[in-house]
Backbone as a printed PyTorch tensor [residue, N CA C, xyz], in Angstrom:
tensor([[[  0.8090,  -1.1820,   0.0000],
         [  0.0000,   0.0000,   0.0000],
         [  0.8610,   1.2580,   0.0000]],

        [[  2.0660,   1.1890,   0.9200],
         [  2.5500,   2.3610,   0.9030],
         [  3.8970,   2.6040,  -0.3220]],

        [[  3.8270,   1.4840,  -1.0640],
         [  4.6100,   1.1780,  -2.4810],
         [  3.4800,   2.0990,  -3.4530]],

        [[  2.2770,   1.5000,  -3.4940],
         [  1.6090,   2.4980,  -4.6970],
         [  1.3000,   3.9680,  -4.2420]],

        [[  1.2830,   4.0740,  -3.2980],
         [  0.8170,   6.0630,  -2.6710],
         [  2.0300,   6.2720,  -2.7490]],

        [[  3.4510,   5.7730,  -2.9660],
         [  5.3400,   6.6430,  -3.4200],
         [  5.2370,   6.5850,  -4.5800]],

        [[  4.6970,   5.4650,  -5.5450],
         [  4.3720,   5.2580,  -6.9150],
         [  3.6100,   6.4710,  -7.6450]],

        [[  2.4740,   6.2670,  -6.7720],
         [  1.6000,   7.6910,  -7.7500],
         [  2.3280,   8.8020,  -7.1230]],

        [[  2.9220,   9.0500,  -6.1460],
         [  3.3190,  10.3570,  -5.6710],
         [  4.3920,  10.6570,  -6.9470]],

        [[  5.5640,   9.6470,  -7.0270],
         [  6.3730,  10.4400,  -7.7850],
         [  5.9280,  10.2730,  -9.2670]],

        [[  5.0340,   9.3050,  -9.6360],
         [  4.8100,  10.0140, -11.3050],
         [  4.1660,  11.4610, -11.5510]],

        [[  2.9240,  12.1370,  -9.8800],
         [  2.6180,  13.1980, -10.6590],
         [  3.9090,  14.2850, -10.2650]],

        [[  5.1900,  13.8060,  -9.1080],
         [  5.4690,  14.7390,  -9.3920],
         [  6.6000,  15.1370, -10.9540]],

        [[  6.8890,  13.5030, -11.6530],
         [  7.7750,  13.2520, -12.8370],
         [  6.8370,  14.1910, -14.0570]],

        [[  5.0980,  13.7340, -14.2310],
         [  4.3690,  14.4860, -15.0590],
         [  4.5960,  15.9180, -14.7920]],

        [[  4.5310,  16.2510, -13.2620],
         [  4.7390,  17.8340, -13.3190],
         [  5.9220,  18.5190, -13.3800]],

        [[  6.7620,  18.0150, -13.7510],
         [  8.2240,  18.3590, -14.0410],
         [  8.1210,  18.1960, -15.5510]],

        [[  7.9200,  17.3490, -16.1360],
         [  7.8300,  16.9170, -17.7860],
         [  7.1630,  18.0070, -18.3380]],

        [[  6.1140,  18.7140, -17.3950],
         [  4.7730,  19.7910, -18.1080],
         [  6.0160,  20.8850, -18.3750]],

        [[  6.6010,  20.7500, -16.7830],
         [  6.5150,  22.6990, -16.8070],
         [  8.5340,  22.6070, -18.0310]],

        [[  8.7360,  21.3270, -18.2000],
         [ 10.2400,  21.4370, -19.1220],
         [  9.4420,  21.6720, -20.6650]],

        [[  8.4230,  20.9170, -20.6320],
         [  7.7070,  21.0570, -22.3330],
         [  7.0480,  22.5090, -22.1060]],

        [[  6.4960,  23.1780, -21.0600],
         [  6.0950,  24.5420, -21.1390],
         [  7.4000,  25.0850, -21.3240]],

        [[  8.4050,  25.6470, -20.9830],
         [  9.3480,  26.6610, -21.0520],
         [ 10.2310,  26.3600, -22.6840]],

        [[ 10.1050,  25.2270, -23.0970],
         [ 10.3770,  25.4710, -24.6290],
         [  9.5470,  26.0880, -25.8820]],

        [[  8.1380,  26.1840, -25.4570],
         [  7.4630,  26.7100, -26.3920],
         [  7.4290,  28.2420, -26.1730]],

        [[  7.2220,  28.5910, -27.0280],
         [  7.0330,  29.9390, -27.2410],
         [  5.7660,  30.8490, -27.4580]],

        [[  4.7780,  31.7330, -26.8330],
         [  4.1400,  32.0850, -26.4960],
         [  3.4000,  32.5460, -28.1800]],

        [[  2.1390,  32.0950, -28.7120],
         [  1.5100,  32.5380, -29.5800],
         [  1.7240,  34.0430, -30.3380]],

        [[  2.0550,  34.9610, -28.9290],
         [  2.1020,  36.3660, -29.1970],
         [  3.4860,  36.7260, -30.0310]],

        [[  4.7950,  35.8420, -29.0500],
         [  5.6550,  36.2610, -30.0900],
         [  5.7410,  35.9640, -31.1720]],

        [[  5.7480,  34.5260, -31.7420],
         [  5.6170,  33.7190, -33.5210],
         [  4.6940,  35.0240, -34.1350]],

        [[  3.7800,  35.6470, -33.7400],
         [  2.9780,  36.3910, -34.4330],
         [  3.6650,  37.5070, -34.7070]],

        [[  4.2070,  38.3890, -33.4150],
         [  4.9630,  39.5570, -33.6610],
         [  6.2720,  39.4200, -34.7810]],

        [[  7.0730,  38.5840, -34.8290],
         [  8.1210,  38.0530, -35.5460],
         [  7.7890,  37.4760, -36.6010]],

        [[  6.6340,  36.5760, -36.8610],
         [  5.9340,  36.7070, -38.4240],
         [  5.6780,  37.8780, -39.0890]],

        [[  5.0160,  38.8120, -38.4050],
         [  4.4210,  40.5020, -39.1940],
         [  5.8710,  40.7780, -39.4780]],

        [[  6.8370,  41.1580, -38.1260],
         [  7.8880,  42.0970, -38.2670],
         [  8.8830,  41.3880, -39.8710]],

        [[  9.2730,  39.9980, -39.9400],
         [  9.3310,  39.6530, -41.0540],
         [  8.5600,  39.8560, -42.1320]],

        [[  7.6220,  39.4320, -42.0140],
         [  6.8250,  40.0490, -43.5760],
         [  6.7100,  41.6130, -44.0880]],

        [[  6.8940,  42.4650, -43.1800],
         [  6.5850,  44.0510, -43.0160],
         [  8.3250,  44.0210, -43.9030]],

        [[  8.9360,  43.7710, -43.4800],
         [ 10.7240,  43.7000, -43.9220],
         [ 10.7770,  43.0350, -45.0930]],

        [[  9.8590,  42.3170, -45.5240],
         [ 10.1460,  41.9400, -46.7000],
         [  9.2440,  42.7540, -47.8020]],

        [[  7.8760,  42.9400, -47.1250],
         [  7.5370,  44.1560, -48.0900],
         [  8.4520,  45.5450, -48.3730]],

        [[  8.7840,  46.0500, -47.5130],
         [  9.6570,  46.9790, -47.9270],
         [ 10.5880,  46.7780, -48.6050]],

        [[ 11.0450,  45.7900, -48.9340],
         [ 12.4010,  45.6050, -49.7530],
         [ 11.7880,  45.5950, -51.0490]],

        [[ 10.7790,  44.5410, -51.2010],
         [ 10.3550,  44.3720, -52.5470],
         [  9.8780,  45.7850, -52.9810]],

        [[  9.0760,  46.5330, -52.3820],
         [  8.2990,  47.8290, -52.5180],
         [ 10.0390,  48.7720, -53.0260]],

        [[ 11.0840,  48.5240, -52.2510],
         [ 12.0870,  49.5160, -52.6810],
         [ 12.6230,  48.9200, -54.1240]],

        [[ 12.6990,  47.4260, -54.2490],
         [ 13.5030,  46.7740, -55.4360],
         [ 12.5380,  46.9940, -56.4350]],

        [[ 11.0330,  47.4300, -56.1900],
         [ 10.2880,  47.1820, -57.5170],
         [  9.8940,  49.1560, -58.0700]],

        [[ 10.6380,  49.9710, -57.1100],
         [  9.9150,  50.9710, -57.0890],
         [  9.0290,  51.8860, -56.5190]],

        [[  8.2780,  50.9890, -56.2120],
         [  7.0530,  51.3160, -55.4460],
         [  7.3480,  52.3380, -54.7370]],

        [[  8.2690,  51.8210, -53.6590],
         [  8.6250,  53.0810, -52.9070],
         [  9.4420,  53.4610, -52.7350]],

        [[  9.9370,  54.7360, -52.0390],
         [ 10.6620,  55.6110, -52.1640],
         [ 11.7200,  55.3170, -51.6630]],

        [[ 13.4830,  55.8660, -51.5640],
         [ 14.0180,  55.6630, -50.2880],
         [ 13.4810,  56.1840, -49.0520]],

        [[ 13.1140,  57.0390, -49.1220],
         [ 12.3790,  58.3210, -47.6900],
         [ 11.6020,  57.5280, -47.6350]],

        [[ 10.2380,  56.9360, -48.3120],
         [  9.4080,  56.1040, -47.3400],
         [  9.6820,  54.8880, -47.0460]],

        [[ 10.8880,  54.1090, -47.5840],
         [ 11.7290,  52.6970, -46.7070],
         [ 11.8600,  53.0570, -46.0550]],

        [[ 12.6350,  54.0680, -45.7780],
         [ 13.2030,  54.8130, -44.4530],
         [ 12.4320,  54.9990, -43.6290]],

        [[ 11.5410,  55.9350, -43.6590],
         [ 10.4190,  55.8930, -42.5630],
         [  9.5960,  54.7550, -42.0680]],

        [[  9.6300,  54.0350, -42.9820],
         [  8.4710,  52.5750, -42.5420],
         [  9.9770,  51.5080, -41.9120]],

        [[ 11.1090,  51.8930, -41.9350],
         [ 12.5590,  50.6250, -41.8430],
         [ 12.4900,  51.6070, -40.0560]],

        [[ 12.3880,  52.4660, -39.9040],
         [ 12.5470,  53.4910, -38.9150],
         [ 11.4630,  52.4500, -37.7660]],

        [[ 10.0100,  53.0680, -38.0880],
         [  9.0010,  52.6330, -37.3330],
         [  8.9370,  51.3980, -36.9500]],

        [[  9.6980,  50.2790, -37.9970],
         [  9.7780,  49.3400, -37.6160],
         [ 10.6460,  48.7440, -36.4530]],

        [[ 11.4540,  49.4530, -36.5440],
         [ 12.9410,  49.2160, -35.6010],
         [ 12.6120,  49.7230, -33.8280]],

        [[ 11.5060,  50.8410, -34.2940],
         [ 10.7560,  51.2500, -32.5420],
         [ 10.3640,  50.4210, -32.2520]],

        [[  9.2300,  49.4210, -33.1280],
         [  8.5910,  48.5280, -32.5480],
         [  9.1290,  47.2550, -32.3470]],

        [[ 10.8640,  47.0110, -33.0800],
         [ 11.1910,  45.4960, -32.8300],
         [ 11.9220,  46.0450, -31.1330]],

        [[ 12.0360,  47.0480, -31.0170],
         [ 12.8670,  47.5900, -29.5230],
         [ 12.2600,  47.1470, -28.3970]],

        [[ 10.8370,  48.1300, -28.4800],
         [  9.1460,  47.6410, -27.8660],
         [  9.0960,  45.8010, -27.7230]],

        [[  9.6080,  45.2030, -28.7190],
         [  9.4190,  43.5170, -28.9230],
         [ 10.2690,  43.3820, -28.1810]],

        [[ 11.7190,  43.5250, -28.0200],
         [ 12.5010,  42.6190, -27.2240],
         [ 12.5800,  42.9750, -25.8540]],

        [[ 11.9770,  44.1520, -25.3210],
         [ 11.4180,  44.6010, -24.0920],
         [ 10.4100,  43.2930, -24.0810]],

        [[  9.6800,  43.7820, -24.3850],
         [  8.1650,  42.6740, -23.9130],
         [  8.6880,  40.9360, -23.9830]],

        [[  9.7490,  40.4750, -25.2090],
         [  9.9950,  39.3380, -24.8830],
         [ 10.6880,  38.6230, -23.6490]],

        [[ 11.5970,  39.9040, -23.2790],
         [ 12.7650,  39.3800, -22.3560],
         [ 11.9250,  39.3290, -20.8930]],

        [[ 10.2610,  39.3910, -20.4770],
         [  9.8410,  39.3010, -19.3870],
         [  8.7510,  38.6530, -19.6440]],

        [[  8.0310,  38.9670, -18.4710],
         [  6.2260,  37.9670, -18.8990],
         [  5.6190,  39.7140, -18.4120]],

        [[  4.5630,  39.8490, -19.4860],
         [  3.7360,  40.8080, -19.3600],
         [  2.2740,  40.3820, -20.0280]],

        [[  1.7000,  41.3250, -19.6120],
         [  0.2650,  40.7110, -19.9420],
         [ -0.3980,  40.5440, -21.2940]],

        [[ -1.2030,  40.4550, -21.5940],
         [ -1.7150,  40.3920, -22.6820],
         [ -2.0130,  41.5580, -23.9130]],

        [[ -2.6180,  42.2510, -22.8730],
         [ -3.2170,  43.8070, -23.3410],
         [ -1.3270,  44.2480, -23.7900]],

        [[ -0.8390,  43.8970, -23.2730],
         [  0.6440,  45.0590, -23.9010],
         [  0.8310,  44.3960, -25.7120]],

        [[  0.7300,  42.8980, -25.2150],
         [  1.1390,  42.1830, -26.9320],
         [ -0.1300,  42.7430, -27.9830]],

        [[ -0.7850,  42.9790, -27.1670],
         [ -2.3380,  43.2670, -28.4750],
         [ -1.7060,  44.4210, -28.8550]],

        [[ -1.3190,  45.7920, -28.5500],
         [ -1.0040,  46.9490, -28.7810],
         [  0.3990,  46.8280, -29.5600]],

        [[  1.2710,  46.0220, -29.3740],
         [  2.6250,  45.7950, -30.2120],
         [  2.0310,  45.1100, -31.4990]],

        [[  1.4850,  44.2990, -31.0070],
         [  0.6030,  43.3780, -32.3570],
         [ -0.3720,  44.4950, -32.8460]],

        [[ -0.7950,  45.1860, -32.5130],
         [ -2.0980,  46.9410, -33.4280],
         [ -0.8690,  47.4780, -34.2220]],

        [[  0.1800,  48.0050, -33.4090],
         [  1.2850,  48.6410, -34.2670],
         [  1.5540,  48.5190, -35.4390]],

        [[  1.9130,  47.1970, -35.2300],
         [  2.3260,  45.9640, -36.3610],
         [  1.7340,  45.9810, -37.2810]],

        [[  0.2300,  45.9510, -37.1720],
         [ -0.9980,  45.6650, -38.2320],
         [ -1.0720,  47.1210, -39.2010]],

        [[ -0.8780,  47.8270, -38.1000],
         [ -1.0460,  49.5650, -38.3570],
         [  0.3060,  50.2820, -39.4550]],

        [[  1.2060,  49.2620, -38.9080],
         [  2.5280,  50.1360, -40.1520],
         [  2.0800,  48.6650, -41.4500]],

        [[  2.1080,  48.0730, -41.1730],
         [  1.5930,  46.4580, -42.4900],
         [  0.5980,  47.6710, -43.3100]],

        [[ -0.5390,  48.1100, -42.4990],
         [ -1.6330,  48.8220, -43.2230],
         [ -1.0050,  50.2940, -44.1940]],

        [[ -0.4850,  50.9950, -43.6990],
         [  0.5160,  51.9280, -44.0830],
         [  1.2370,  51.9000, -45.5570]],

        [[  1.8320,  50.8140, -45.2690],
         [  2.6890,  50.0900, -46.0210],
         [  1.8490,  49.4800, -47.5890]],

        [[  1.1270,  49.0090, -47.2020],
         [ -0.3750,  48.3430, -48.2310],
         [ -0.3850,  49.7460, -48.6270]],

        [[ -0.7970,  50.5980, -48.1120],
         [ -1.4590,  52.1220, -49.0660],
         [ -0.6640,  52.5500, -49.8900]],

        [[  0.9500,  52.4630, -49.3890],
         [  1.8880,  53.0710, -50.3160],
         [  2.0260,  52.4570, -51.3520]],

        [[  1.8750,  50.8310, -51.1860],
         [  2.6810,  50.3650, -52.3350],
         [  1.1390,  50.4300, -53.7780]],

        [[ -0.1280,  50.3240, -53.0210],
         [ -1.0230,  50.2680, -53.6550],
         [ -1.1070,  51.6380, -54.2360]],

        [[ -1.0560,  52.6970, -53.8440],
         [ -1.1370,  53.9430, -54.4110],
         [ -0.3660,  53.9320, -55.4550]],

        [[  1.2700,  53.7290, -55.6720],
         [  1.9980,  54.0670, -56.6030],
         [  2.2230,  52.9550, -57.3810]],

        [[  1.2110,  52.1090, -57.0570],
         [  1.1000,  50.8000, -58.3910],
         [ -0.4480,  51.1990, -59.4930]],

        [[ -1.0100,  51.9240, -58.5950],
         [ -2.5630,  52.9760, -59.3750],
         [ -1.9650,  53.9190, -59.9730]],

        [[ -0.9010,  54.4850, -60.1100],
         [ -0.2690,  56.1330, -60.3220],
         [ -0.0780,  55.2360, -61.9680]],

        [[  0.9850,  54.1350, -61.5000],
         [  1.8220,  53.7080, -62.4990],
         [  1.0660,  53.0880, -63.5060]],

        [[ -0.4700,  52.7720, -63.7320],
         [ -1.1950,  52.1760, -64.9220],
         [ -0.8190,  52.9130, -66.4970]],

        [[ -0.4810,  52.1250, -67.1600],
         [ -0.2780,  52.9150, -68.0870],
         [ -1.2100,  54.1610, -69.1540]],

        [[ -0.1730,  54.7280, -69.6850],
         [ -1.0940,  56.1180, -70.2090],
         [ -0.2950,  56.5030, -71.6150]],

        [[ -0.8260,  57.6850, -71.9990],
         [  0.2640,  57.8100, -73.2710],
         [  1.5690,  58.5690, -72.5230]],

        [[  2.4810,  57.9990, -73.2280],
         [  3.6820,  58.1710, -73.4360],
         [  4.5360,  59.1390, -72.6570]],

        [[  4.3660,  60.6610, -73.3920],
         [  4.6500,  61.9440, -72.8510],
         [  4.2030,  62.2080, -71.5720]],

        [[  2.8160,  62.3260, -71.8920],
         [  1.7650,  62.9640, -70.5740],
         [  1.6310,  62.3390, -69.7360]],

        [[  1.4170,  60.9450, -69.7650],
         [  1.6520,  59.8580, -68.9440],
         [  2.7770,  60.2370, -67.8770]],

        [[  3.8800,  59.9990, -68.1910],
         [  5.1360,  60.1470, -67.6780],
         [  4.7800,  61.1930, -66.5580]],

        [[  4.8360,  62.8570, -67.3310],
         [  4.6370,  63.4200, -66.7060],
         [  4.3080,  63.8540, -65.3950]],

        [[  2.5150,  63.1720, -65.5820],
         [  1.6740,  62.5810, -64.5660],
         [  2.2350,  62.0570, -63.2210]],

        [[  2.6790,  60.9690, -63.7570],
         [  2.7680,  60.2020, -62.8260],
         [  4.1550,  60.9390, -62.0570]],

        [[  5.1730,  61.6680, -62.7090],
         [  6.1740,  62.1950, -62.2260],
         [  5.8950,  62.9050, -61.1830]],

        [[  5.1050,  64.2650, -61.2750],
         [  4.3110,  64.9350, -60.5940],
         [  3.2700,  64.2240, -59.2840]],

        [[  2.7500,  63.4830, -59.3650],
         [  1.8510,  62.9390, -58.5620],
         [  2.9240,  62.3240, -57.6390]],

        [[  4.1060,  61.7140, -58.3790],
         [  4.8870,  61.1970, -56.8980],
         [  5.3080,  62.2700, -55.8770]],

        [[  5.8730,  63.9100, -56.9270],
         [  6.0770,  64.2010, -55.9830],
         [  5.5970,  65.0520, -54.9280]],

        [[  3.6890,  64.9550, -55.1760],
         [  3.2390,  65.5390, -54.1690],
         [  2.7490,  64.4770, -53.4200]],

        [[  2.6850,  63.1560, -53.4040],
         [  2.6940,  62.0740, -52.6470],
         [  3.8020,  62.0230, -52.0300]],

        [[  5.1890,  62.1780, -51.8720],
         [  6.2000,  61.8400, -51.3920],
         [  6.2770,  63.6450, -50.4660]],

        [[  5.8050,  64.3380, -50.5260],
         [  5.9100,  66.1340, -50.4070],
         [  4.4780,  65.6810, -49.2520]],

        [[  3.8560,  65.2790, -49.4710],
         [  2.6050,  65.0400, -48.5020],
         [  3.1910,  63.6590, -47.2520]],

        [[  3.9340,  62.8600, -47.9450],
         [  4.2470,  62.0520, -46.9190],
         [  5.0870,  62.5300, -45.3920]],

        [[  6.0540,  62.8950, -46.2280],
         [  6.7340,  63.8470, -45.7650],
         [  6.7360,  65.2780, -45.2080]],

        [[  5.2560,  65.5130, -44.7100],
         [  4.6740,  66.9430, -44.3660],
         [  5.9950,  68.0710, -44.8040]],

        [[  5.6510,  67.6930, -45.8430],
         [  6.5120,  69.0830, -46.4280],
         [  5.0110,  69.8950, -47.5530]],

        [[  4.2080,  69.5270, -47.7800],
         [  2.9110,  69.9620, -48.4050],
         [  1.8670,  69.4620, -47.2890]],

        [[  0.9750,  70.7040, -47.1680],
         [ -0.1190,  70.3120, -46.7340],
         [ -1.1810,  68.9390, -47.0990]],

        [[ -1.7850,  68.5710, -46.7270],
         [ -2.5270,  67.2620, -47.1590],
         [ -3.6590,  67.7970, -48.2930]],

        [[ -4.2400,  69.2930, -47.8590],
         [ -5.1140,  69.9510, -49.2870],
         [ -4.7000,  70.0610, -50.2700]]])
């Protein structure tokens, strides 16, 4: 009798040692997510700079914003904090991704083709009160 009550004693305490070694290798849902966006956000910008799309000044600014928020990330990784903080690093995230979508979508609409001359023109001009507006150097009117 007092063989099986040492028996079950030490398997739950072997199971509860096994839990908490398989808990501390995984990695918390919140970060894989933050470090998925922050990768994909880094790879849009590159392509957006290699294809055109965008500017150096707006890599720059979106390579910038990004770098606050991977700072913000390795703060929040290196402790345990609550939830509500990862939702707001994870809004950020979504919020420069969204940013990012407008730019590259805007100056892929600019770039449809047109005639030739005027075309050009156009689109010359339109970047640079898009890039003059990004850059609050022109009012937004």
């Amino acid at each position: 009798m007092k063989k099986a009550i040492l028996l079950t004693v030490l398997m739950g305490f072997g199971l509860a040692l096994f839990s908490g070694c398989a808990s501390i290798q995984t990695w918390p849902d919140n970060q894989r997510s933050a470090e998925n966006k922050m990768v994909v956000i880094q790879e849009k910008i590159g392509d957006g700079l290699k294809t055109g799309a965008l500017t150096t000044d707006q890599s720059q600014m979106f390579l910038t914003t990004l770098k606050g928020i991977r700072t913000d990330y390795e703060v929040l990784r290196d402790r345990s904090v609550q939830r509500e903080e990862w939702d707001i690093l994870l809004g950020r995230l979504d919020t420069l991704g969204d940013e990012i979508n407008r730019a590259l979508a805007r100056t892929t609409r600019i770039e449809e083709p047109r005639n030739a001359r005027n075309g050009d023109r156009i689109v010359t001009l339109q970047r640079r009160i898009d890039d003059g507006r990004i850059n609050r150097r022109l009012p937004l009117t």
